[in-house]
XYZ file of C-alpha atoms in Angstrom:
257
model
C -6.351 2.080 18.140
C -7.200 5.970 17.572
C -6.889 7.078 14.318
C -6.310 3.497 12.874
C -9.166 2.167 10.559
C -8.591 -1.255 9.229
C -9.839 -2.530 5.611
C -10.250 -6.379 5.412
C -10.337 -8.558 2.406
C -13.193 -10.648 3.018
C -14.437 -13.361 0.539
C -13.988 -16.733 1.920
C -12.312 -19.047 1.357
C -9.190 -17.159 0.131
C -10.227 -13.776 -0.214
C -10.460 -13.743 -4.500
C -10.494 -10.209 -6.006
C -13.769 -10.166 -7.862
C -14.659 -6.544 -9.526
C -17.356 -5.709 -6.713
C -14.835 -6.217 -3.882
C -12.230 -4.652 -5.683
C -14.552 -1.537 -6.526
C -15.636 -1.490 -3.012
C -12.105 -1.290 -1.603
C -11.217 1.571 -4.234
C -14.783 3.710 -2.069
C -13.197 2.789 1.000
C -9.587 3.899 0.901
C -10.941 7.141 -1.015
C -13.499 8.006 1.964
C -10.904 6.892 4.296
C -8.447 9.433 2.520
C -10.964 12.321 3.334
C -11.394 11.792 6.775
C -9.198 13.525 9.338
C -9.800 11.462 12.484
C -8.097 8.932 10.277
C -4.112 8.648 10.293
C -3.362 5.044 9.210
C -4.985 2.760 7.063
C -3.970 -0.913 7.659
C -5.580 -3.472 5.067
C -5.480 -7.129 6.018
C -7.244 -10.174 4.754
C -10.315 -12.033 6.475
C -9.372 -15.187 7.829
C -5.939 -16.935 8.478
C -5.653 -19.095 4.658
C -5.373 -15.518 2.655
C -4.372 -11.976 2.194
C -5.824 -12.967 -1.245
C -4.845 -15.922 -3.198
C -5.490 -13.325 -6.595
C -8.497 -13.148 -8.838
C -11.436 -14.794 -8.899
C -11.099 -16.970 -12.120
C -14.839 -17.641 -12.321
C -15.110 -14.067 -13.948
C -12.604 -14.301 -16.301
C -14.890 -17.075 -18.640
C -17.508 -14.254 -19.587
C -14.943 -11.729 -20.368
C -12.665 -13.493 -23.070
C -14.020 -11.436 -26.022
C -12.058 -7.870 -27.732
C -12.078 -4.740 -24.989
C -13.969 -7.279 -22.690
C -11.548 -8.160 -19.624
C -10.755 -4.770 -20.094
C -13.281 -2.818 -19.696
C -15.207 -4.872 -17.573
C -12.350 -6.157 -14.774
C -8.919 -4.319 -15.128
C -9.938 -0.649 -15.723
C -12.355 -0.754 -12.906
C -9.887 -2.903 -10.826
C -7.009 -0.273 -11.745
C -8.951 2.657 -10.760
C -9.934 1.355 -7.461
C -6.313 0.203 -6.784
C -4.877 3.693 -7.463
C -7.172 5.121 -4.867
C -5.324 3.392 -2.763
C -2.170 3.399 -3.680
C -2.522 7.855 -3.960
C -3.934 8.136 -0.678
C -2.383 10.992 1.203
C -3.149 8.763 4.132
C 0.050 6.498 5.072
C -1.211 3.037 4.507
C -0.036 -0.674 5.729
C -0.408 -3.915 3.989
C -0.438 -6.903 6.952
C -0.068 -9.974 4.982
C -1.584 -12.976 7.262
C -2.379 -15.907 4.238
C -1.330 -16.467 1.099
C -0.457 -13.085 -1.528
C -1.326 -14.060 -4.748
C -1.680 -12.228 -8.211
C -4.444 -9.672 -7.848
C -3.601 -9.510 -3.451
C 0.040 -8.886 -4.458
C -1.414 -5.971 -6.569
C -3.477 -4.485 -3.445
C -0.246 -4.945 -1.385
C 1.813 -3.330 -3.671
C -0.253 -0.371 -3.244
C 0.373 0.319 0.603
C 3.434 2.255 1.642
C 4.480 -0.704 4.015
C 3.628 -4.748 3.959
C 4.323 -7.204 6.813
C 4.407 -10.368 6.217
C 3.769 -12.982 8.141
C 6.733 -16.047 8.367
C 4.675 -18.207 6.881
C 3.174 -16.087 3.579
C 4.105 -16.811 0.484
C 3.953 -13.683 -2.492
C 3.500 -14.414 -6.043
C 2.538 -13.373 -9.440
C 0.965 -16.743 -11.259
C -0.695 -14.936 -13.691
C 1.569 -16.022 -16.696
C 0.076 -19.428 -15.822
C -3.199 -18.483 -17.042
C -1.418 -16.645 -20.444
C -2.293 -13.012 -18.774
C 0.150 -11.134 -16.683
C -0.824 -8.975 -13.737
C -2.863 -6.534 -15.445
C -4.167 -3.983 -12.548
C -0.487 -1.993 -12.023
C 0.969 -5.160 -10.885
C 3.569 -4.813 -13.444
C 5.030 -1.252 -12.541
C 4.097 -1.499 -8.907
C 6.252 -4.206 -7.865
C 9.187 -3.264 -10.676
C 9.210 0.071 -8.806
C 9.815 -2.119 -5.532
C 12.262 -4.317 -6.226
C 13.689 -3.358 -9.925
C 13.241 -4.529 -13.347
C 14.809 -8.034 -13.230
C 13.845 -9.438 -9.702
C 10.090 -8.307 -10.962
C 10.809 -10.387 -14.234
C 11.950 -13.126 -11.938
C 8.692 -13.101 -10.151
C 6.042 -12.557 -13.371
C 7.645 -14.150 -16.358
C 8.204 -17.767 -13.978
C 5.321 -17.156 -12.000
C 6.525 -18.922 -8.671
C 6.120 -17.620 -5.412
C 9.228 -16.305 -3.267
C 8.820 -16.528 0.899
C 8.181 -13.836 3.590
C 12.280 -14.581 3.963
C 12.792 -13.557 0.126
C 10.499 -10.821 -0.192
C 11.973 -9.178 2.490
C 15.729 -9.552 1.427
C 14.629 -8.085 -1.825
C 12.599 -4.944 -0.643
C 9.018 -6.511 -1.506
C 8.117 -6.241 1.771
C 9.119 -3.944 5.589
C 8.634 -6.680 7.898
C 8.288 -9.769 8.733
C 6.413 -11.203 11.739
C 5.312 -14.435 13.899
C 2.662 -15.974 12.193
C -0.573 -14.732 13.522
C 1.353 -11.912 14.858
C 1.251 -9.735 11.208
C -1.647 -7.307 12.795
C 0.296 -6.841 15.883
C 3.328 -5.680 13.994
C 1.304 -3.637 11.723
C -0.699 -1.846 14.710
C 2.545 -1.085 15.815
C 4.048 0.707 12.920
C 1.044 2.635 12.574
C 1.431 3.737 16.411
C 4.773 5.503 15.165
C 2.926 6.563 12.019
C 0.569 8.142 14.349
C 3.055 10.058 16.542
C 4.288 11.683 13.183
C 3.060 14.650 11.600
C 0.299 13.754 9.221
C 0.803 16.203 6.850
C 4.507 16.208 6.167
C 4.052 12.214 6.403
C 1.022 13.112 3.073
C 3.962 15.452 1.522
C 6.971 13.098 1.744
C 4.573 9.782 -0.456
C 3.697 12.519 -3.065
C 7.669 13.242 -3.697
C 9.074 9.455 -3.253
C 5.601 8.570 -5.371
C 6.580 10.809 -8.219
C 9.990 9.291 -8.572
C 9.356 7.273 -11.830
C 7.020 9.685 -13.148
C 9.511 12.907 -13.730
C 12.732 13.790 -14.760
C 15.088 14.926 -11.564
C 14.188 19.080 -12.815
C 10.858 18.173 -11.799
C 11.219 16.156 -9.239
C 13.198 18.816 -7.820
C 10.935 21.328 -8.164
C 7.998 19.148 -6.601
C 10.554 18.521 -3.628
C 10.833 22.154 -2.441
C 6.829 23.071 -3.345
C 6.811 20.316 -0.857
C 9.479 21.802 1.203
C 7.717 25.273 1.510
C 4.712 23.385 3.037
C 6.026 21.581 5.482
C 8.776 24.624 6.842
C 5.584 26.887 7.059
C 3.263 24.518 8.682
C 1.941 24.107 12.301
C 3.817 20.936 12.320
C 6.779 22.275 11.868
C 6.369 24.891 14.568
C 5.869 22.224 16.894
C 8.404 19.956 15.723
C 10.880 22.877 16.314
C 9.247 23.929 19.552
C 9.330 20.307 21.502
C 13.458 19.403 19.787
C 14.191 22.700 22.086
C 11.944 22.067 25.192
C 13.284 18.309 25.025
C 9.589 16.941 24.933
C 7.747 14.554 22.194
C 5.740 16.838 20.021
C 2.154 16.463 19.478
C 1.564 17.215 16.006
C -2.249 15.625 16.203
C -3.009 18.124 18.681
C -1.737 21.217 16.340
C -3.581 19.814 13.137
C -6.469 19.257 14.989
C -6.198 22.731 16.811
C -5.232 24.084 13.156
C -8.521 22.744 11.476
C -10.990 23.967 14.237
């Protein structure tokens, strides 16, 4: 689809988040971010088993010393994760395997997750004596609140598509096999939206834990003043008269050239 890029999790046999693949996803989701023939971002897993059964254990035994898991595995993982989750870019999380630990951290990132029937989501980390240590935590709290999170990271069992849906986790839920179809076609209303009020709308309902409601007010109407000004706007006003769909790629694109 136009405008659609897709970023797959792909380390067989279950798609584990090693440092390298999450570093690489962090390069690809900011490049993606910069690029203006792209509107959507869908990330999926490789495979039918796994959107990512979590982190690759097999790293962990090297990096059991003072500052080492740290420096080595969750700063790098967090930074790469938070270029995703601050794209500008609206993104989608298609869950077709397994969610697991680190995979439920990548999916919490992404403004939208579909989940397959079959998926199960978890946070088995406490298992292991860690806890989900790349913005697991605050990610998923700021989904679906402070105690269903607790639920879900201080047990450490899984809850189904069925569960994760009735609690907010995730948008959708689809067939199995069918989770890119559904994604593709929530981006194909993504993409019929105007891209730069869509950009403008995460940064205010992103900010929401992060300042008081003074500040969140003012960073509401800075946002305001952008979008009422724009091109998109124009057009959005212009086609709800004319009775048409507006075509708000064609006045960014025709604004940028």
């Amino acid at each position: 689809m136009d405008g659609v890029a897709v970023l797959t999790i792909d380390n067989p046999p279950v798609n584990a988040v090693t440092v390298a693949l999450a570093r690489a996803l962090g390069d690809a989701a900011a490049e993606l971010d910069t690029r203006d023939d792209v509107g959507v971002v869908i990330v999926t897993g490789g495979g039918t088993r796994a959107f990512s059964a979590g982190s690759d254990i097999a790293e962990f035994s090297g990096m059991l010393g003072p500052g080492e898991a740290v420096e080595r595995k969750l700063r790098p993982q967090m930074i790469a994760f938070a270029a995703l989750a601050d794209m500008r870019t609206p993104t989608i999380a298609a869950l077709n395997g397994i969610c697991l630990g680190g995979g439920l951290e990548i999916a919490a990132c992404c403004d939208l997750i579909v989940a397959e029937e079959q998926v199960l989501l978890g946070s088995p980390e406490i298992k292991l004596g860690v806890f989900p240590s790349s913005g697991g935590t605050f990610r998923v709290a700021r989904r679906i609140g402070h105690g269903r999170a607790k639920e879900m990271q201080l047990l450490g069992e899984p809850v189904t598509a069925e569960t994760a849906l009735q609690w907010g986790l995730i948008n959708r839920i689809a067939p199995r096999g069918q989770g890119m179809r559904v994604a593709r076609d929530l981006a194909a209303v993504l993409m019929a939206r105007p891209p730069r009020a869509l950009g403008l709308c995460k940064s205010v309902i992103d900010a929401t834990h992060d300042l008081d409601e003074a500040a969140l007010t003012e960073r509401s109407l800075d946002a305001s003043e952008q979008a009422f000004t724009s091109a998109e706007c124009a057009e959005g006003v212009r086609a709800f008269f004319a009775k048409q769909a507006p075509d708000f790629r064609a006045t960014n694109a025709g604004a940028s050239s």
